[in-house]
Amino acid sequence: MSNSTQNPRGIGVSPGAAVGPVVQVRAHVRPPEHEPAAADPVAEHARIKEVFESVARTLEERAAGADETAQQILTATALIARDKGLAKGVLKELNAGKGPTRAVTDAVGTYAAQFEALGGYFAERVTDLKDVRNRVVARLLGQEDPGVPEFHVPSVIVAHDLAPAETATLNPTLVRAIITEAGGRTSHTAILAAQMGIPAVVQLVGARDIPAGTIVAVDGDSGEVTIDPSPAYQQELVGKRERRRTALAGSSGPGRTADGYPVKLLANIGGVEDAQSAAAQDVEGVGLFRTEFVFLSRDTAPTLEEQTDIYTKVFQPFGSRRVVVRTLDAGADKPLAFADLGPEENPALGKRGLRLSALRPELLDTQLEALSKAAKATSAEVKVMAPMVATAEEAAWFARRVRENGLPSVGVMIEVPGAAMAARHVMAEVDFGSLGTNDLAQYTMAADRMEGALSDLLDPWQPAVLAVIGAACEGAKVAGKPMGVCGEAGGDPLLALVLAGLGVNSLSMAPSKVGIVRYALGLHTMAVCQGMATAALDARTATDAHDAVLALAHEDLAALL
Amino acid sequence: MATRTVTIASSVGLHARPASLFVQAAGESGLDIEIGRPGEEAVDATSILGVMALGAKHGEEVVLTAEGEGADEALDALVTLLSRDLDAE
């Protein structure tokens, strides 16, 4: 396929292909160890204040060219750089015998600790404080600012990993592709890139060593990155992109296999803006509406009125289409200022998801009441499901509460292997199930989702993960209930065929992935999908499973991958 | 010395965007302005970190003080600012 065999290969997490010059996101520099004390603290303080001022000006310049959200963040960050209290703090540290970069770091640290202790919104501002610190420290050391440098031509962004604050300031029209050295299939970068429809590759070894300005070709499907691609290869990639566009343009409407078995194609969304953009696309509704954004970064629980208003705004754009809402999924890893249950040794295994709702039922009750009101105010087919359900009792507890609020359709996420294995009992309590393949892989393989180095174990092609999914589908069939998928696996066109073969009848994904999945389904009969499922389950390794299914795929699909 | 007492109208309290707007307005006056809870130690109203760390919530009363020429006018403008729900605008 490519023009060279030594091309680095990462994991393709957002489909598509792009060619462009590399923009390296610079890592931040730490204060040197054993930095000598300032000889003249007052003079040093004047110099440091000038650097703070220059950072403030840079931030203001960037604010001028940014969109409204980024503008607010950058303007507030500029104010922090000019803060008198912070300047006084630096002088205090200098007088205490510290060197310039250490003094800046410690003065910022004092505020950061205060804000972290305050929690909620304040804890988030720590990112801005640290951004100022990183720039000032870099400039004091005569280095360039860390983070995303300013660039004006469409480029390929390369980073160790992208922080949410960094992605917020990226101009999507200037980003051709994203490459990271760390990250994983379900990292922030991956989800954001797929949401924006930008090709992305994560886990690319040596990505940080590619010199800025180098032309690279990025294949967001195969994960291959080609440095200085030949014109022939560039043409091949462009050709592939065109073939994809042509193929996808010819398919529209509800998801169906070649022989007409319906597999609903739905979108994953996380807010009002997502809802508006997803509703404008050819999707059959929403298979996963994450409601966390309503709760996170707040000091107090959102009121019934606030929630009703937000949910109404999310449902409205979908008309009579389906919207599956996942109730609050928080816990020790996504802490809430107003429902903090304290630190936990193993947050992923702790009081999160429905377990948090069981301990703080008033939060769930308000949310369900708001959902019920918003459902009545709109014509969307609203369904509600709970995260992190492990047992039939939990499912029954949740179902009763949802139905008491007058919501007609209740479901559970299947992301705990225990719930998958006991699916016939769990599913008997509810109306539908939805496989959260990201967490299901994490728990089945005992591998932390946030741990980039364990990406291979988290591969949803792992035959063990597929077996657990198969067991859940089997249980749902016994209970006579539909089972969907709302994890990243649903957006992989080959895996989507396997899932359909296993008995899944709805797939929810980033809207940018729906087209290729619809196309893939339309090329294969249910019998072929079932054959693929059997082949994948019989495979010894994740790679074998993938290759076995690829071998069974229609040549028109294979040509696009 | 000019003094005003005002109730925070912003629904999110005096942080986020409201704090930014307040600090910018206080800075533009060019005066020494302080803000604090009644009877408590006040902070520099032009320090975003100080104002945020104050953590004044919706419905809470704060005292503004200023010295120098135009202090009354400056404080009146800030009172008007804090009496609006800045976050909703």
GROMACS .gro file of N, CA, C and O in nm, chain A residues 54-163:
model
  440
   54SER      N    1   0.490   4.037   2.900
   54SER     CA    2   0.502   3.993   2.760
   54SER      C    3   0.411   3.872   2.735
   54SER      O    4   0.352   3.858   2.629
   55VAL      N    5   0.398   3.785   2.837
   55VAL     CA    6   0.308   3.670   2.825
   55VAL      C    7   0.163   3.718   2.815
   55VAL      O    8   0.085   3.671   2.732
   56ALA      N    9   0.128   3.818   2.898
   56ALA     CA   10  -0.008   3.873   2.894
   56ALA      C   11  -0.039   3.926   2.755
   56ALA      O   12  -0.148   3.903   2.701
   57ARG      N   13   0.060   3.996   2.696
   57ARG     CA   14   0.037   4.053   2.562
   57ARG      C   15   0.019   3.943   2.457
   57ARG      O   16  -0.069   3.952   2.372
   58THR      N   17   0.101   3.839   2.466
   58THR     CA   18   0.087   3.728   2.373
   58THR      C   19  -0.054   3.668   2.382
   58THR      O   20  -0.119   3.641   2.280
   59LEU      N   21  -0.100   3.648   2.506
   59LEU     CA   22  -0.232   3.586   2.526
   59LEU      C   23  -0.341   3.676   2.468
   59LEU      O   24  -0.436   3.628   2.407
   60GLU      N   25  -0.326   3.806   2.486
   60GLU     CA   26  -0.426   3.899   2.433
   60GLU      C   27  -0.426   3.898   2.281
   60GLU      O   28  -0.532   3.904   2.218
   61GLU      N   29  -0.305   3.890   2.223
   61GLU     CA   30  -0.297   3.884   2.076
   61GLU      C   31  -0.369   3.760   2.025
   61GLU      O   32  -0.440   3.764   1.925
   62ARG      N   33  -0.346   3.647   2.095
   62ARG     CA   34  -0.412   3.524   2.051
   62ARG      C   35  -0.562   3.531   2.072
   62ARG      O   36  -0.638   3.476   1.992
   63ALA      N   37  -0.604   3.599   2.178
   63ALA     CA   38  -0.748   3.612   2.205
   63ALA      C   39  -0.815   3.685   2.090
   63ALA      O   40  -0.927   3.650   2.049
   64ALA      N   41  -0.746   3.784   2.034
   64ALA     CA   42  -0.805   3.866   1.929
   64ALA      C   43  -0.844   3.782   1.807
   64ALA      O   44  -0.943   3.810   1.741
   65GLY      N   45  -0.768   3.675   1.781
   65GLY     CA   46  -0.797   3.595   1.663
   65GLY      C   47  -0.873   3.467   1.693
   65GLY      O   48  -0.892   3.384   1.604
   66ALA      N   49  -0.919   3.449   1.818
   66ALA     CA   50  -0.981   3.322   1.856
   66ALA      C   51  -1.133   3.333   1.856
   66ALA      O   52  -1.189   3.442   1.846
   67ASP      N   53  -1.200   3.217   1.863
   67ASP     CA   54  -1.346   3.220   1.874
   67ASP      C   55  -1.386   3.261   2.015
   67ASP      O   56  -1.302   3.279   2.102
   68GLU      N   57  -1.518   3.274   2.037
   68GLU     CA   58  -1.563   3.337   2.161
   68GLU      C   59  -1.521   3.261   2.287
   68GLU      O   60  -1.475   3.321   2.383
   69THR      N   61  -1.535   3.128   2.284
   69THR     CA   62  -1.500   3.048   2.402
   69THR      C   63  -1.353   3.064   2.434
   69THR      O   64  -1.315   3.092   2.548
   70ALA      N   65  -1.269   3.048   2.331
   70ALA     CA   66  -1.125   3.057   2.351
   70ALA      C   67  -1.087   3.199   2.394
   70ALA      O   68  -0.998   3.218   2.476
   71GLN      N   69  -1.158   3.296   2.338
   71GLN     CA   70  -1.129   3.435   2.371
   71GLN      C   71  -1.146   3.461   2.521
   71GLN      O   72  -1.063   3.524   2.583
   72GLN      N   73  -1.255   3.406   2.576
   72GLN     CA   74  -1.279   3.426   2.719
   72GLN      C   75  -1.169   3.362   2.803
   72GLN      O   76  -1.120   3.422   2.899
   73ILE      N   77  -1.131   3.241   2.764
   73ILE     CA   78  -1.026   3.170   2.839
   73ILE      C   79  -0.896   3.250   2.831
   73ILE      O   80  -0.830   3.274   2.932
   74LEU      N   81  -0.861   3.294   2.711
   74LEU     CA   82  -0.733   3.362   2.691
   74LEU      C   83  -0.730   3.499   2.760
   74LEU      O   84  -0.629   3.538   2.817
   75THR      N   85  -0.843   3.572   2.757
   75THR     CA   86  -0.847   3.702   2.822
   75THR      C   87  -0.831   3.687   2.973
   75THR      O   88  -0.757   3.762   3.037
   76ALA      N   89  -0.899   3.587   3.029
   76ALA     CA   90  -0.889   3.563   3.173
   76ALA      C   91  -0.746   3.520   3.208
   76ALA      O   92  -0.692   3.559   3.312
   77THR      N   93  -0.684   3.441   3.120
   77THR     CA   94  -0.547   3.397   3.147
   77THR      C   95  -0.450   3.515   3.141
   77THR      O   96  -0.355   3.522   3.220
   78ALA      N   97  -0.476   3.611   3.051
   78ALA     CA   98  -0.391   3.731   3.045
   78ALA      C   99  -0.401   3.810   3.175
   78ALA      O  100  -0.302   3.864   3.224
   79LEU      N  101  -0.523   3.814   3.231
   79LEU     CA  102  -0.541   3.884   3.360
   79LEU      C  103  -0.457   3.818   3.469
   79LEU      O  104  -0.402   3.885   3.555
   80ILE      N  105  -0.451   3.687   3.465
   80ILE     CA  106  -0.371   3.614   3.565
   80ILE      C  107  -0.224   3.653   3.550
   80ILE      O  108  -0.154   3.676   3.648
   81ALA      N  109  -0.177   3.664   3.426
   81ALA     CA  110  -0.036   3.698   3.403
   81ALA      C  111  -0.003   3.838   3.455
   81ALA      O  112   0.111   3.867   3.490
   82ARG      N  113  -0.104   3.926   3.462
   82ARG     CA  114  -0.079   4.062   3.510
   82ARG      C  115  -0.114   4.078   3.657
   82ARG      O  116  -0.114   4.188   3.709
   83ASP      N  117  -0.146   3.967   3.724
   83ASP     CA  118  -0.200   3.978   3.860
   83ASP      C  119  -0.098   4.034   3.959
   83ASP      O  120   0.013   3.984   3.968
   84LYS      N  121  -0.141   4.137   4.033
   84LYS     CA  122  -0.050   4.200   4.129
   84LYS      C  123  -0.017   4.106   4.244
   84LYS      O  124   0.094   4.104   4.293
   85GLY      N  125  -0.119   4.032   4.288
   85GLY     CA  126  -0.097   3.940   4.399
   85GLY      C  127   0.008   3.836   4.363
   85GLY      O  128   0.095   3.801   4.444
   86LEU      N  129   0.000   3.787   4.240
   86LEU     CA  130   0.096   3.687   4.194
   86LEU      C  131   0.236   3.748   4.187
   86LEU      O  132   0.335   3.686   4.228
   87ALA      N  133   0.244   3.873   4.139
   87ALA     CA  134   0.373   3.942   4.131
   87ALA      C  135   0.434   3.957   4.270
   87ALA      O  136   0.554   3.935   4.290
   88LYS      N  137   0.350   3.992   4.367
   88LYS     CA  138   0.399   4.005   4.506
   88LYS      C  139   0.450   3.871   4.557
   88LYS      O  140   0.551   3.862   4.625
   89GLY      N  141   0.376   3.767   4.523
   89GLY     CA  142   0.416   3.633   4.565
   89GLY      C  143   0.552   3.595   4.510
   89GLY      O  144   0.635   3.534   4.580
   90VAL      N  145   0.579   3.634   4.385
   90VAL     CA  146   0.708   3.604   4.323
   90VAL      C  147   0.820   3.677   4.398
   90VAL      O  148   0.925   3.619   4.429
   91LEU      N  149   0.795   3.804   4.432
   91LEU     CA  150   0.896   3.882   4.504
   91LEU      C  151   0.927   3.817   4.639
   91LEU      O  152   1.043   3.808   4.680
   92LYS      N  153   0.822   3.770   4.704
   92LYS     CA  154   0.840   3.704   4.834
   92LYS      C  155   0.932   3.582   4.821
   92LYS      O  156   1.023   3.562   4.900
   93GLU      N  157   0.908   3.504   4.715
   93GLU     CA  158   0.990   3.384   4.694
   93GLU      C  159   1.135   3.421   4.661
   93GLU      O  160   1.229   3.354   4.704
   94LEU      N  161   1.151   3.530   4.582
   94LEU     CA  162   1.287   3.575   4.547
   94LEU      C  163   1.361   3.619   4.673
   94LEU      O  164   1.479   3.586   4.693
   95ASN      N  165   1.288   3.693   4.759
   95ASN     CA  166   1.350   3.740   4.884
   95ASN      C  167   1.387   3.624   4.975
   95ASN      O  168   1.476   3.634   5.057
   96ALA      N  169   1.315   3.514   4.958
   96ALA     CA  170   1.343   3.396   5.041
   96ALA      C  171   1.463   3.318   4.987
   96ALA      O  172   1.497   3.212   5.039
   97GLY      N  173   1.526   3.372   4.882
   97GLY     CA  174   1.651   3.310   4.833
   97GLY      C  175   1.632   3.214   4.718
   97GLY      O  176   1.721   3.132   4.690
   98LYS      N  177   1.519   3.222   4.648
   98LYS     CA  178   1.498   3.130   4.536
   98LYS      C  179   1.542   3.193   4.404
   98LYS      O  180   1.543   3.316   4.391
   99GLY      N  181   1.574   3.109   4.308
   99GLY     CA  182   1.608   3.155   4.174
   99GLY      C  183   1.481   3.194   4.101
   99GLY      O  184   1.369   3.162   4.145
  100PRO      N  185   1.493   3.263   3.987
  100PRO     CA  186   1.374   3.318   3.918
  100PRO      C  187   1.269   3.214   3.878
  100PRO      O  188   1.150   3.234   3.908
  101THR      N  189   1.309   3.106   3.812
  101THR     CA  190   1.205   3.013   3.765
  101THR      C  191   1.141   2.937   3.881
  101THR      O  192   1.022   2.906   3.879
  102ARG      N  193   1.222   2.910   3.984
  102ARG     CA  194   1.169   2.842   4.103
  102ARG      C  195   1.071   2.935   4.175
  102ARG      O  196   0.965   2.892   4.223
  103ALA      N  197   1.106   3.064   4.182
  103ALA     CA  198   1.020   3.162   4.250
  103ALA      C  199   0.884   3.170   4.179
  103ALA      O  200   0.779   3.170   4.243
  104VAL      N  201   0.887   3.173   4.045
  104VAL     CA  202   0.763   3.179   3.968
  104VAL      C  203   0.681   3.053   3.991
  104VAL      O  204   0.560   3.057   4.018
  105THR      N  205   0.749   2.938   3.983
  105THR     CA  206   0.681   2.809   4.000
  105THR      C  207   0.615   2.799   4.137
  105THR      O  208   0.499   2.757   4.149
  106ASP      N  209   0.686   2.842   4.241
  106ASP     CA  210   0.632   2.828   4.376
  106ASP      C  211   0.521   2.929   4.404
  106ASP      O  212   0.423   2.897   4.473
  107ALA      N  213   0.536   3.051   4.349
  107ALA     CA  214   0.430   3.151   4.370
  107ALA      C  215   0.301   3.103   4.303
  107ALA      O  216   0.192   3.114   4.359
  108VAL      N  217   0.313   3.048   4.182
  108VAL     CA  218   0.195   2.993   4.114
  108VAL      C  219   0.141   2.874   4.192
  108VAL      O  220   0.020   2.859   4.209
  109GLY      N  221   0.234   2.794   4.245
  109GLY     CA  222   0.194   2.674   4.321
  109GLY      C  223   0.108   2.708   4.441
  109GLY      O  224   0.014   2.634   4.474
  110THR      N  225   0.138   2.822   4.507
  110THR     CA  226   0.060   2.862   4.624
  110THR      C  227  -0.086   2.886   4.585
  110THR      O  228  -0.178   2.838   4.650
  111TYR      N  229  -0.105   2.961   4.474
  111TYR     CA  230  -0.242   2.985   4.428
  111TYR      C  231  -0.308   2.856   4.378
  111TYR      O  232  -0.425   2.831   4.403
  112ALA      N  233  -0.230   2.776   4.306
  112ALA     CA  234  -0.286   2.652   4.251
  112ALA      C  235  -0.339   2.563   4.363
  112ALA      O  236  -0.447   2.506   4.353
  113ALA      N  237  -0.263   2.556   4.473
  113ALA     CA  238  -0.305   2.472   4.586
  113ALA      C  239  -0.434   2.525   4.646
  113ALA      O  240  -0.526   2.448   4.679
  114GLN      N  241  -0.443   2.660   4.659
  114GLN     CA  242  -0.566   2.721   4.712
  114GLN      C  243  -0.686   2.687   4.624
  114GLN      O  244  -0.792   2.651   4.673
  115PHE      N  245  -0.666   2.701   4.494
  115PHE     CA  246  -0.776   2.679   4.401
  115PHE      C  247  -0.816   2.532   4.396
  115PHE      O  248  -0.933   2.499   4.386
  116GLU      N  249  -0.714   2.446   4.403
  116GLU     CA  250  -0.746   2.303   4.402
  116GLU      C  251  -0.828   2.266   4.524
  116GLU      O  252  -0.920   2.185   4.517
  117ALA      N  253  -0.794   2.329   4.639
  117ALA     CA  254  -0.868   2.301   4.762
  117ALA      C  255  -1.013   2.350   4.750
  117ALA      O  256  -1.103   2.290   4.806
  118LEU      N  257  -1.034   2.460   4.678
  118LEU     CA  258  -1.170   2.513   4.661
  118LEU      C  259  -1.253   2.422   4.570
  118LEU      O  260  -1.374   2.418   4.579
  119GLY      N  261  -1.185   2.348   4.481
  119GLY     CA  262  -1.254   2.251   4.395
  119GLY      C  263  -1.336   2.315   4.286
  119GLY      O  264  -1.334   2.436   4.266
  120GLY      N  265  -1.412   2.232   4.216
  120GLY     CA  266  -1.506   2.278   4.113
  120GLY      C  267  -1.443   2.370   4.010
  120GLY      O  268  -1.337   2.342   3.956
  121TYR      N  269  -1.509   2.483   3.988
  121TYR     CA  270  -1.465   2.579   3.888
  121TYR      C  271  -1.321   2.624   3.914
  121TYR      O  272  -1.241   2.640   3.822
  122PHE      N  273  -1.289   2.646   4.043
  122PHE     CA  274  -1.157   2.699   4.076
  122PHE      C  275  -1.048   2.600   4.036
  122PHE      O  276  -0.945   2.639   3.983
  123ALA      N  277  -1.072   2.473   4.063
  123ALA     CA  278  -0.973   2.371   4.031
  123ALA      C  279  -0.944   2.373   3.881
  123ALA      O  280  -0.831   2.349   3.837
  124GLU      N  281  -1.047   2.405   3.801
  124GLU     CA  282  -1.024   2.410   3.657
  124GLU      C  283  -0.935   2.525   3.616
  124GLU      O  284  -0.863   2.518   3.517
  125ARG      N  285  -0.942   2.634   3.692
  125ARG     CA  286  -0.860   2.751   3.657
  125ARG      C  287  -0.712   2.724   3.681
  125ARG      O  288  -0.627   2.798   3.636
  126VAL      N  289  -0.683   2.616   3.754
  126VAL     CA  290  -0.543   2.580   3.778
  126VAL      C  291  -0.472   2.557   3.644
  126VAL      O  292  -0.355   2.590   3.629
  127THR      N  293  -0.544   2.504   3.547
  127THR     CA  294  -0.487   2.484   3.413
  127THR      C  295  -0.437   2.616   3.356
  127THR      O  296  -0.329   2.623   3.297
  128ASP      N  297  -0.515   2.723   3.374
  128ASP     CA  298  -0.476   2.854   3.321
  128ASP      C  299  -0.354   2.909   3.394
  128ASP      O  300  -0.264   2.965   3.334
  129LEU      N  301  -0.356   2.892   3.529
  129LEU     CA  302  -0.242   2.934   3.610
  129LEU      C  303  -0.115   2.865   3.561
  129LEU      O  304  -0.011   2.927   3.545
  130LYS      N  305  -0.126   2.735   3.539
  130LYS     CA  306  -0.008   2.658   3.497
  130LYS      C  307   0.035   2.696   3.356
  130LYS      O  308   0.154   2.694   3.325
  131ASP      N  309  -0.060   2.733   3.272
  131ASP     CA  310  -0.027   2.779   3.138
  131ASP      C  311   0.060   2.904   3.147
  131ASP      O  312   0.164   2.914   3.081
  132VAL      N  313   0.019   2.999   3.233
  132VAL     CA  314   0.099   3.121   3.253
  132VAL      C  315   0.238   3.083   3.306
  132VAL      O  316   0.339   3.130   3.255
  133ARG      N  317   0.241   2.998   3.406
  133ARG     CA  318   0.369   2.956   3.464
  133ARG      C  319   0.461   2.897   3.358
  133ARG      O  320   0.577   2.934   3.347
  134ASN      N  321   0.406   2.804   3.279
  134ASN     CA  322   0.489   2.736   3.179
  134ASN      C  323   0.548   2.833   3.078
  134ASN      O  324   0.663   2.819   3.037
  135ARG      N  325   0.468   2.931   3.038
  135ARG     CA  326   0.519   3.030   2.941
  135ARG      C  327   0.627   3.117   3.004
  135ARG      O  328   0.731   3.143   2.943
  136VAL      N  329   0.600   3.163   3.128
  136VAL     CA  330   0.696   3.253   3.193
  136VAL      C  331   0.828   3.178   3.218
  136VAL      O  332   0.936   3.230   3.188
  137VAL      N  333   0.819   3.056   3.268
  137VAL     CA  334   0.941   2.979   3.296
  137VAL      C  335   1.020   2.957   3.166
  137VAL      O  336   1.141   2.977   3.161
  138ALA      N  337   0.951   2.922   3.058
  138ALA     CA  338   1.019   2.899   2.930
  138ALA      C  339   1.089   3.026   2.884
  138ALA      O  340   1.205   3.024   2.844
  139ARG      N  341   1.019   3.137   2.892
  139ARG     CA  342   1.079   3.263   2.845
  139ARG      C  343   1.196   3.306   2.931
  139ARG      O  344   1.295   3.359   2.881
  140LEU      N  345   1.185   3.283   3.064
  140LEU     CA  346   1.297   3.317   3.153
  140LEU      C  347   1.421   3.236   3.115
  140LEU      O  348   1.534   3.281   3.133
  141LEU      N  349   1.399   3.117   3.064
  141LEU     CA  350   1.511   3.030   3.026
  141LEU      C  351   1.550   3.050   2.879
  141LEU      O  352   1.628   2.974   2.824
  142GLY      N  353   1.491   3.151   2.816
  142GLY     CA  354   1.527   3.182   2.678
  142GLY      C  355   1.471   3.082   2.579
  142GLY      O  356   1.523   3.068   2.468
  143GLN      N  357   1.365   3.009   2.617
  143GLN     CA  358   1.307   2.912   2.525
  143GLN      C  359   1.172   2.960   2.473
  143GLN      O  360   1.115   3.054   2.526
  144GLU      N  361   1.126   2.889   2.371
  144GLU     CA  362   0.996   2.927   2.315
  144GLU      C  363   0.882   2.879   2.404
  144GLU      O  364   0.898   2.785   2.481
  145ASP      N  365   0.769   2.945   2.393
  145ASP     CA  366   0.653   2.907   2.474
  145ASP      C  367   0.615   2.762   2.451
  145ASP      O  368   0.613   2.716   2.337
  146PRO      N  369   0.580   2.691   2.557
  146PRO     CA  370   0.528   2.555   2.538
  146PRO      C  371   0.385   2.562   2.486
  146PRO      O  372   0.325   2.669   2.481
  147GLY      N  373   0.333   2.449   2.447
  147GLY     CA  374   0.195   2.444   2.398
  147GLY      C  375   0.190   2.452   2.247
  147GLY      O  376   0.287   2.425   2.178
  148VAL      N  377   0.073   2.489   2.195
  148VAL     CA  378   0.053   2.495   2.050
  148VAL      C  379   0.107   2.628   1.999
  148VAL      O  380   0.057   2.733   2.037
  149PRO      N  381   0.211   2.627   1.913
  149PRO     CA  382   0.260   2.753   1.860
  149PRO      C  383   0.159   2.810   1.761
  149PRO      O  384   0.072   2.739   1.712
  150GLU      N  385   0.171   2.938   1.733
  150GLU     CA  386   0.079   2.998   1.637
  150GLU      C  387   0.114   2.950   1.497
  150GLU      O  388   0.232   2.939   1.462
  151PHE      N  389   0.013   2.917   1.417
  151PHE     CA  390   0.041   2.876   1.278
  151PHE      C  391  -0.074   2.921   1.190
  151PHE      O  392  -0.186   2.938   1.237
  152HIS      N  393  -0.042   2.941   1.062
  152HIS     CA  394  -0.142   3.004   0.974
  152HIS      C  395  -0.178   2.923   0.851
  152HIS      O  396  -0.267   2.960   0.777
  153VAL      N  397  -0.104   2.813   0.826
  153VAL     CA  398  -0.142   2.729   0.713
  153VAL      C  399  -0.195   2.596   0.767
  153VAL      O  400  -0.153   2.552   0.875
  154PRO      N  401  -0.287   2.532   0.696
  154PRO     CA  402  -0.341   2.404   0.744
  154PRO      C  403  -0.228   2.305   0.771
  154PRO      O  404  -0.142   2.284   0.685
  155SER      N  405  -0.227   2.247   0.890
  155SER     CA  406  -0.111   2.169   0.934
  155SER      C  407  -0.153   2.042   1.006
  155SER      O  408  -0.269   2.022   1.039
  156VAL      N  409  -0.052   1.957   1.029
  156VAL     CA  410  -0.071   1.835   1.107
  156VAL      C  411  -0.014   1.862   1.247
  156VAL      O  412   0.105   1.893   1.261
  157ILE      N  413  -0.099   1.855   1.349
  157ILE     CA  414  -0.058   1.886   1.485
  157ILE      C  415   0.002   1.762   1.550
  157ILE      O  416  -0.061   1.657   1.551
  158VAL      N  417   0.125   1.777   1.603
  158VAL     CA  418   0.193   1.664   1.667
  158VAL      C  419   0.220   1.700   1.812
  158VAL      O  420   0.273   1.807   1.841
  159ALA      N  421   0.184   1.611   1.904
  159ALA     CA  422   0.202   1.639   2.047
  159ALA      C  423   0.231   1.511   2.122
  159ALA      O  424   0.206   1.401   2.070
  160HIS      N  425   0.284   1.527   2.242
  160HIS     CA  426   0.294   1.409   2.329
  160HIS      C  427   0.152   1.362   2.356
  160HIS      O  428   0.116   1.248   2.334
  161ASP      N  429   0.070   1.452   2.404
  161ASP     CA  430  -0.073   1.430   2.419
  161ASP      C  431  -0.134   1.569   2.423
  161ASP      O  432  -0.068   1.662   2.464
  162LEU      N  433  -0.256   1.584   2.380
  162LEU     CA  434  -0.316   1.717   2.380
  162LEU      C  435  -0.404   1.733   2.503
  162LEU      O  436  -0.489   1.650   2.531
  163ALA      N  437  -0.380   1.844   2.575
  163ALA     CA  438  -0.465   1.874   2.691
  163ALA      C  439  -0.594   1.939   2.641
  163ALA      O  440  -0.593   2.003   2.537
   0.00000   0.00000   0.00000
